[in-house]
PDB file of C-alpha atoms in Angstrom:
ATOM      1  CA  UNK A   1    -353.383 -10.723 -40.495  1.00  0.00           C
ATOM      2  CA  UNK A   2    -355.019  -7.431 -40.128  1.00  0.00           C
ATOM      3  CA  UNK A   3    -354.616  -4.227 -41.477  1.00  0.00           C
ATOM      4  CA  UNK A   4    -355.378  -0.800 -39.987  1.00  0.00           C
ATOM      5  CA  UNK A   5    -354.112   2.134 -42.346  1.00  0.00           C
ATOM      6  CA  UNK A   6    -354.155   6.124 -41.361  1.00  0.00           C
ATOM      7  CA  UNK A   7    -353.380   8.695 -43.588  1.00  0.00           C
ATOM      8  CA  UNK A   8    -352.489  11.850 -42.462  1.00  0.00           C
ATOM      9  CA  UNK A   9    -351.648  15.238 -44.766  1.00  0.00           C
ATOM     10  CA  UNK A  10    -349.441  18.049 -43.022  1.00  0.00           C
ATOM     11  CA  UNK A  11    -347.520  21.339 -44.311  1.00  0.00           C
ATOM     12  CA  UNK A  12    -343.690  22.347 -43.815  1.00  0.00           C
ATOM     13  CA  UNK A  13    -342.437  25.689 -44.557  1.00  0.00           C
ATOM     14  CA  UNK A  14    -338.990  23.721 -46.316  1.00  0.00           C
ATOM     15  CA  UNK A  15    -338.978  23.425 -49.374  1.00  0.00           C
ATOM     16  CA  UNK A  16    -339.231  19.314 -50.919  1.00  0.00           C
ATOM     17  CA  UNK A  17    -336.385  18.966 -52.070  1.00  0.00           C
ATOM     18  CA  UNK A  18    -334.216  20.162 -48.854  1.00  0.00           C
ATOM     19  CA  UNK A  19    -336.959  18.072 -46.818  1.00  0.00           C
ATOM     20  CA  UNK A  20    -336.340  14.823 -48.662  1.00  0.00           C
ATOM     21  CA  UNK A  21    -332.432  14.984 -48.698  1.00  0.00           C
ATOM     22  CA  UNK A  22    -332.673  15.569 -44.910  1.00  0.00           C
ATOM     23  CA  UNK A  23    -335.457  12.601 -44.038  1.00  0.00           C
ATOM     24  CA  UNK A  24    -334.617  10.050 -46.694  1.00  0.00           C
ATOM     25  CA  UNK A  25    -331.164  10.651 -48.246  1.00  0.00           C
ATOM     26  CA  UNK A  26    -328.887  12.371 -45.058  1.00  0.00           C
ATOM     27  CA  UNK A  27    -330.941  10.770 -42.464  1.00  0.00           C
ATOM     28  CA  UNK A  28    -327.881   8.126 -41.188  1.00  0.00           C
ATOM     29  CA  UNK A  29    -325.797  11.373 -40.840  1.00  0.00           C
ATOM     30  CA  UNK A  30    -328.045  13.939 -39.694  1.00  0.00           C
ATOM     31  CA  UNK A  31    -330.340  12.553 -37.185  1.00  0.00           C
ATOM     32  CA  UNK A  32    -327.848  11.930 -34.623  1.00  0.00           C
ATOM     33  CA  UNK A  33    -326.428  15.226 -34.873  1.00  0.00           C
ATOM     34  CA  UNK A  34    -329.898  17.111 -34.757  1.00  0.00           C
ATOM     35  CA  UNK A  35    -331.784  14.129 -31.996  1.00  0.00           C
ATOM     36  CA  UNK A  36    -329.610  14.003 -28.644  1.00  0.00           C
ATOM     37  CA  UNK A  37    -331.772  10.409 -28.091  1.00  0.00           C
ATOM     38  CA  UNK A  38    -330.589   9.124 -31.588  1.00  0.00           C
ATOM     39  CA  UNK A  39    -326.885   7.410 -30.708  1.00  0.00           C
ATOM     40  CA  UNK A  40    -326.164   5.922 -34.294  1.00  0.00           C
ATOM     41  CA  UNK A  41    -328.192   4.732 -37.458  1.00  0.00           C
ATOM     42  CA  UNK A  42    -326.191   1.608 -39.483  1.00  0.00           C
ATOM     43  CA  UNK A  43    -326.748  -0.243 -42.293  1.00  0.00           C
ATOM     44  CA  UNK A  44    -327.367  -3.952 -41.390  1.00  0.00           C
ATOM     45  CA  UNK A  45    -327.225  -4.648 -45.067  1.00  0.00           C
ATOM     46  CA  UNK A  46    -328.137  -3.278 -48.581  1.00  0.00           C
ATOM     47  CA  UNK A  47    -326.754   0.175 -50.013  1.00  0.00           C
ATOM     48  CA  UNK A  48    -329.875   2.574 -49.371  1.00  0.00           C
ATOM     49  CA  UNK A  49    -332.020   1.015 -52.185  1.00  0.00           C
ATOM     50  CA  UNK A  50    -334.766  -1.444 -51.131  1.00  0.00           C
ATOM     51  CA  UNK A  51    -334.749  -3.600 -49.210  1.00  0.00           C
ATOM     52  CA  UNK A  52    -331.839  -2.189 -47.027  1.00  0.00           C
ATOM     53  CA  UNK A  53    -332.145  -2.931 -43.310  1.00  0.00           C
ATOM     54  CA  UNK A  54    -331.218   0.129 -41.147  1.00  0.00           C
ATOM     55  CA  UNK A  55    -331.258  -0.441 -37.560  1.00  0.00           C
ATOM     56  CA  UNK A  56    -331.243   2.944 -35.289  1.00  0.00           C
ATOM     57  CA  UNK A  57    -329.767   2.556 -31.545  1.00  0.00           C
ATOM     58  CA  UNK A  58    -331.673   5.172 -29.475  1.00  0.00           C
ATOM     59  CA  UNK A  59    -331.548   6.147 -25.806  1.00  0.00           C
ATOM     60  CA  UNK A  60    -333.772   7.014 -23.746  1.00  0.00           C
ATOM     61  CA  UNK A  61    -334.064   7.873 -19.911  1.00  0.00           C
ATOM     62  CA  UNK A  62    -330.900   5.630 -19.233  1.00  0.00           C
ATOM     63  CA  UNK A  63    -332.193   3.065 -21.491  1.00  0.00           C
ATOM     64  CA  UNK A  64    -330.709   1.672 -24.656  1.00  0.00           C
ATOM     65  CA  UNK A  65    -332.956   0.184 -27.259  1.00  0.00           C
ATOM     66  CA  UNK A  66    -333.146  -0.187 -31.141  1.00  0.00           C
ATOM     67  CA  UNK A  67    -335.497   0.077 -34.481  1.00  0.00           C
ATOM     68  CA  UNK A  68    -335.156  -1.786 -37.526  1.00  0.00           C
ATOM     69  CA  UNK A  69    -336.075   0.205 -40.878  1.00  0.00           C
ATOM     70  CA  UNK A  70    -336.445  -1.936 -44.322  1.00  0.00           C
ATOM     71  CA  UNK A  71    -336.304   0.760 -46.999  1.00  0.00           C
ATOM     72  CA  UNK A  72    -339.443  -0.213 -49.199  1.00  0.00           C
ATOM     73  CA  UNK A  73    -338.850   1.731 -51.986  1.00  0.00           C
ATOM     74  CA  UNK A  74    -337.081   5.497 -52.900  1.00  0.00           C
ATOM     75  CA  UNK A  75    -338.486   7.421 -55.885  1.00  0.00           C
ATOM     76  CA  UNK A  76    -335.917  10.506 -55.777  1.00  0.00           C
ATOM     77  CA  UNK A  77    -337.584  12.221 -58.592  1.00  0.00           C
ATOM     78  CA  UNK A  78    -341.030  12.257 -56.857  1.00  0.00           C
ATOM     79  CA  UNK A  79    -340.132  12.988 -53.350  1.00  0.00           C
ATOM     80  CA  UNK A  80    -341.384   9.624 -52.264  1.00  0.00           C
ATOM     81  CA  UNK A  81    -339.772   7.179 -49.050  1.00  0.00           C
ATOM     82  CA  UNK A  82    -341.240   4.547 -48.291  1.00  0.00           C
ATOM     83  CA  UNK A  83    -339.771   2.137 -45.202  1.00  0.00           C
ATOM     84  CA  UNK A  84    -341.332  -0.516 -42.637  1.00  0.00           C
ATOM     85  CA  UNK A  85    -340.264  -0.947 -38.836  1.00  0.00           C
ATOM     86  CA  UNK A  86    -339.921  -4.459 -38.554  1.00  0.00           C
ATOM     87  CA  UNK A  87    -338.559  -4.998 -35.551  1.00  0.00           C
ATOM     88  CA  UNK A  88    -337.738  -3.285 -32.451  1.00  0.00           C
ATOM     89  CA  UNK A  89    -338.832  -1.344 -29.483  1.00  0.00           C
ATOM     90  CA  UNK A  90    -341.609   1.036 -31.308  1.00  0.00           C
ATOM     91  CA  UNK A  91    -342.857  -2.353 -32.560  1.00  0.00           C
ATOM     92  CA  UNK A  92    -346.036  -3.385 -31.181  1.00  0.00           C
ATOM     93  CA  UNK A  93    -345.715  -6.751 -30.272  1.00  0.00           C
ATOM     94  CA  UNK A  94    -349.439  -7.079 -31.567  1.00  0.00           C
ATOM     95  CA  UNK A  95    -347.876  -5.667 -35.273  1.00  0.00           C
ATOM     96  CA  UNK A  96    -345.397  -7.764 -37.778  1.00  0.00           C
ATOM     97  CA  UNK A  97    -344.551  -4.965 -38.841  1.00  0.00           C
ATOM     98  CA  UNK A  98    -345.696  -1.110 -39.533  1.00  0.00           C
ATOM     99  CA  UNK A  99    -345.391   0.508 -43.225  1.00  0.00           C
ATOM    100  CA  UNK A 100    -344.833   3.658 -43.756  1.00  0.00           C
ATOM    101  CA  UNK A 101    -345.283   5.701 -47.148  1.00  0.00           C
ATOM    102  CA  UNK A 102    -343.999   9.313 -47.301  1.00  0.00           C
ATOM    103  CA  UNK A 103    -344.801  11.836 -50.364  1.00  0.00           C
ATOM    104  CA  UNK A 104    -343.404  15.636 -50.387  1.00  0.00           C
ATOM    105  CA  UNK A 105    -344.938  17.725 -52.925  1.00  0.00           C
ATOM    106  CA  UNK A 106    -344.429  21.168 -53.163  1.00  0.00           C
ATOM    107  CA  UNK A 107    -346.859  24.096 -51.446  1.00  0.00           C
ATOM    108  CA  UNK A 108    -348.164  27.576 -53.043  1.00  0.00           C
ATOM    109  CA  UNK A 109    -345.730  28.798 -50.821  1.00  0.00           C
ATOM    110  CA  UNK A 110    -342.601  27.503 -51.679  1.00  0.00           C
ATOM    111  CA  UNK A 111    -342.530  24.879 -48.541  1.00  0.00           C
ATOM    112  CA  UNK A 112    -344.022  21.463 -48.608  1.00  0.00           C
ATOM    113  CA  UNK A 113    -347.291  19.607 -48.561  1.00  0.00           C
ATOM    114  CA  UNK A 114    -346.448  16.079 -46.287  1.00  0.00           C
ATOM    115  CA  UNK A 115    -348.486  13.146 -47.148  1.00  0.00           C
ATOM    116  CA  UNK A 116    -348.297   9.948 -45.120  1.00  0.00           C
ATOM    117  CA  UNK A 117    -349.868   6.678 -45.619  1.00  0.00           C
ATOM    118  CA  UNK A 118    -349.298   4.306 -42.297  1.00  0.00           C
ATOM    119  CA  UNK A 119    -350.548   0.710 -42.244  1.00  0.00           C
ATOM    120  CA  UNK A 120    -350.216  -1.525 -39.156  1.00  0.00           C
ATOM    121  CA  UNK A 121    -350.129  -4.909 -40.065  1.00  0.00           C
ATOM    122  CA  UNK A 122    -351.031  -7.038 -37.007  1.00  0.00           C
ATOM    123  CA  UNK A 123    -350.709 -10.447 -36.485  1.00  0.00           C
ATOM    124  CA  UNK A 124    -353.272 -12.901 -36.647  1.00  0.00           C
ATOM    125  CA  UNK A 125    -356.312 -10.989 -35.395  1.00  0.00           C
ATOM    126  CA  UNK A 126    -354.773  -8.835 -32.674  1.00  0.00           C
ATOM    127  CA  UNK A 127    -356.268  -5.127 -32.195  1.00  0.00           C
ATOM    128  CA  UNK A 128    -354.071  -2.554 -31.548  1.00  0.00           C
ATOM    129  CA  UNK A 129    -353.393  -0.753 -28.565  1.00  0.00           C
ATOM    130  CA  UNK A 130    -354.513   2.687 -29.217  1.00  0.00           C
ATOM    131  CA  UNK A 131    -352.155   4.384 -26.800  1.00  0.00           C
ATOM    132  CA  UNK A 132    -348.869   2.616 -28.289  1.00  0.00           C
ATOM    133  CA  UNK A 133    -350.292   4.433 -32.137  1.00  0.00           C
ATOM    134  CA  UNK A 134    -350.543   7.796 -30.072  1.00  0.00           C
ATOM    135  CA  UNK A 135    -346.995   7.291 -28.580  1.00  0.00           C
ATOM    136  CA  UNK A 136    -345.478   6.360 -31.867  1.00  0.00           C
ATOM    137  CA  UNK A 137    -347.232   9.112 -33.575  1.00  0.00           C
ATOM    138  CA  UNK A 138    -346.224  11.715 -31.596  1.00  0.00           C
ATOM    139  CA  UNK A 139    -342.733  10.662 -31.638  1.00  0.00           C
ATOM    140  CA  UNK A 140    -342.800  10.454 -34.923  1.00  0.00           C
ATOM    141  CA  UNK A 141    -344.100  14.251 -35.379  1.00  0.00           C
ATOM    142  CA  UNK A 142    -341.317  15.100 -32.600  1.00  0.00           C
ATOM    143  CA  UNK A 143    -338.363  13.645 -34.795  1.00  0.00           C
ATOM    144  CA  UNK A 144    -340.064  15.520 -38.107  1.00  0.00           C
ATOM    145  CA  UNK A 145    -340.072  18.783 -36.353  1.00  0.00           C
ATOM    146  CA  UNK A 146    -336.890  18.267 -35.181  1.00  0.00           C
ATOM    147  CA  UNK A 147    -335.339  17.687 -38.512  1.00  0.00           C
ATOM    148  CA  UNK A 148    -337.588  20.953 -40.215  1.00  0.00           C
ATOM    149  CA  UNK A 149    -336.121  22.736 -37.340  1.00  0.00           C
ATOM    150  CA  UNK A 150    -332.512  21.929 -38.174  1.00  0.00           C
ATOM    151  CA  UNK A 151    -333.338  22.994 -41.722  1.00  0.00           C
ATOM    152  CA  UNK A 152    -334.991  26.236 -40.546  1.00  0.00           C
ATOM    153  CA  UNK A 153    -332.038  27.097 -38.497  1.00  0.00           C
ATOM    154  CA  UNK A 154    -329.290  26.309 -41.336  1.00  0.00           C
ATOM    155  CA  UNK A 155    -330.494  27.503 -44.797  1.00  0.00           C
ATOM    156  CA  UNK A 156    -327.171  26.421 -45.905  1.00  0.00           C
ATOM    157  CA  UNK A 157    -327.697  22.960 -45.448  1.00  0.00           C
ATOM    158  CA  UNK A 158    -328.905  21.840 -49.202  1.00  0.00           C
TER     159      UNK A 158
END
């Protein structure tokens, strides 16, 4: 198995805390409010600890297709998710799965500092296809300014 890791560092002008209750803890009920192409997020099993499978139906351009999330591990206190896709359409098939870790620490200015740590683990000794990590990157950036938009727009929402 191979293992090709990217870490990327980006700023949000929300706050940690609101960020992290919207991404990690409100996600099942917020995303498909806030993403027209998200149709439902359910819990295959566990309770939102680790090791919980979450599978997210999603539509797009007349199509219907899903994502499995296993919650790695939740660390409230520090602002840290961490979750792998391990199966569905965003899924390489070169990948067994794709590991996400997610730290929010708080900027000068009040908003947040987002650090990402992304590993694809492939299988056997396949590359991967450099255009499928673009696409899933820049969805990926789509749903997180879609979600700091919400919060933007509804400074009530805490």
């Amino acid at each position: 198995m191979g293992v090709f890791t990217f870490e990327e560092e980006s700023t949000s002008p929300v706050a940690p805390a609101r960020l992290y209750k919207a991404l990690a803890l409100d996600a099942d009920n917020l995303i498909p409010k806030i993403n027209d192409s998200v149709k439902n997020v359910e819990n295959v099993s566990g309770n939102g600890e680790p090791g919980t499978i979450k599978k997210i139906t999603i539509v797009e351009g007349g199509k219907e297709f899903y994502v499995k999330h296993q919650i790695d591990g939740v660390d409230k206190d520090n602002f840290e998710y961490n979750y792998s896709i391990v199966e569905g359409l965003p899924l390489p098939d070169s990948c067994e799965k794709i590991s996400i870790e997610t730290k929010l620490v708080a900027a000068p200015n009040g908003g947040s500092i987002v650090k990402l740590n992304v590993k694809f683990l492939t299988k056997g000794d396949a590359q991967l296809n450099e255009e499928e990590v673009k696409i899933g990157k820049e969805k990926s950036e789509g749903f997180f300014k879609s979600v700091e938009a919400y919060l933007l727009a509804n400074p009530s929402y805490n």
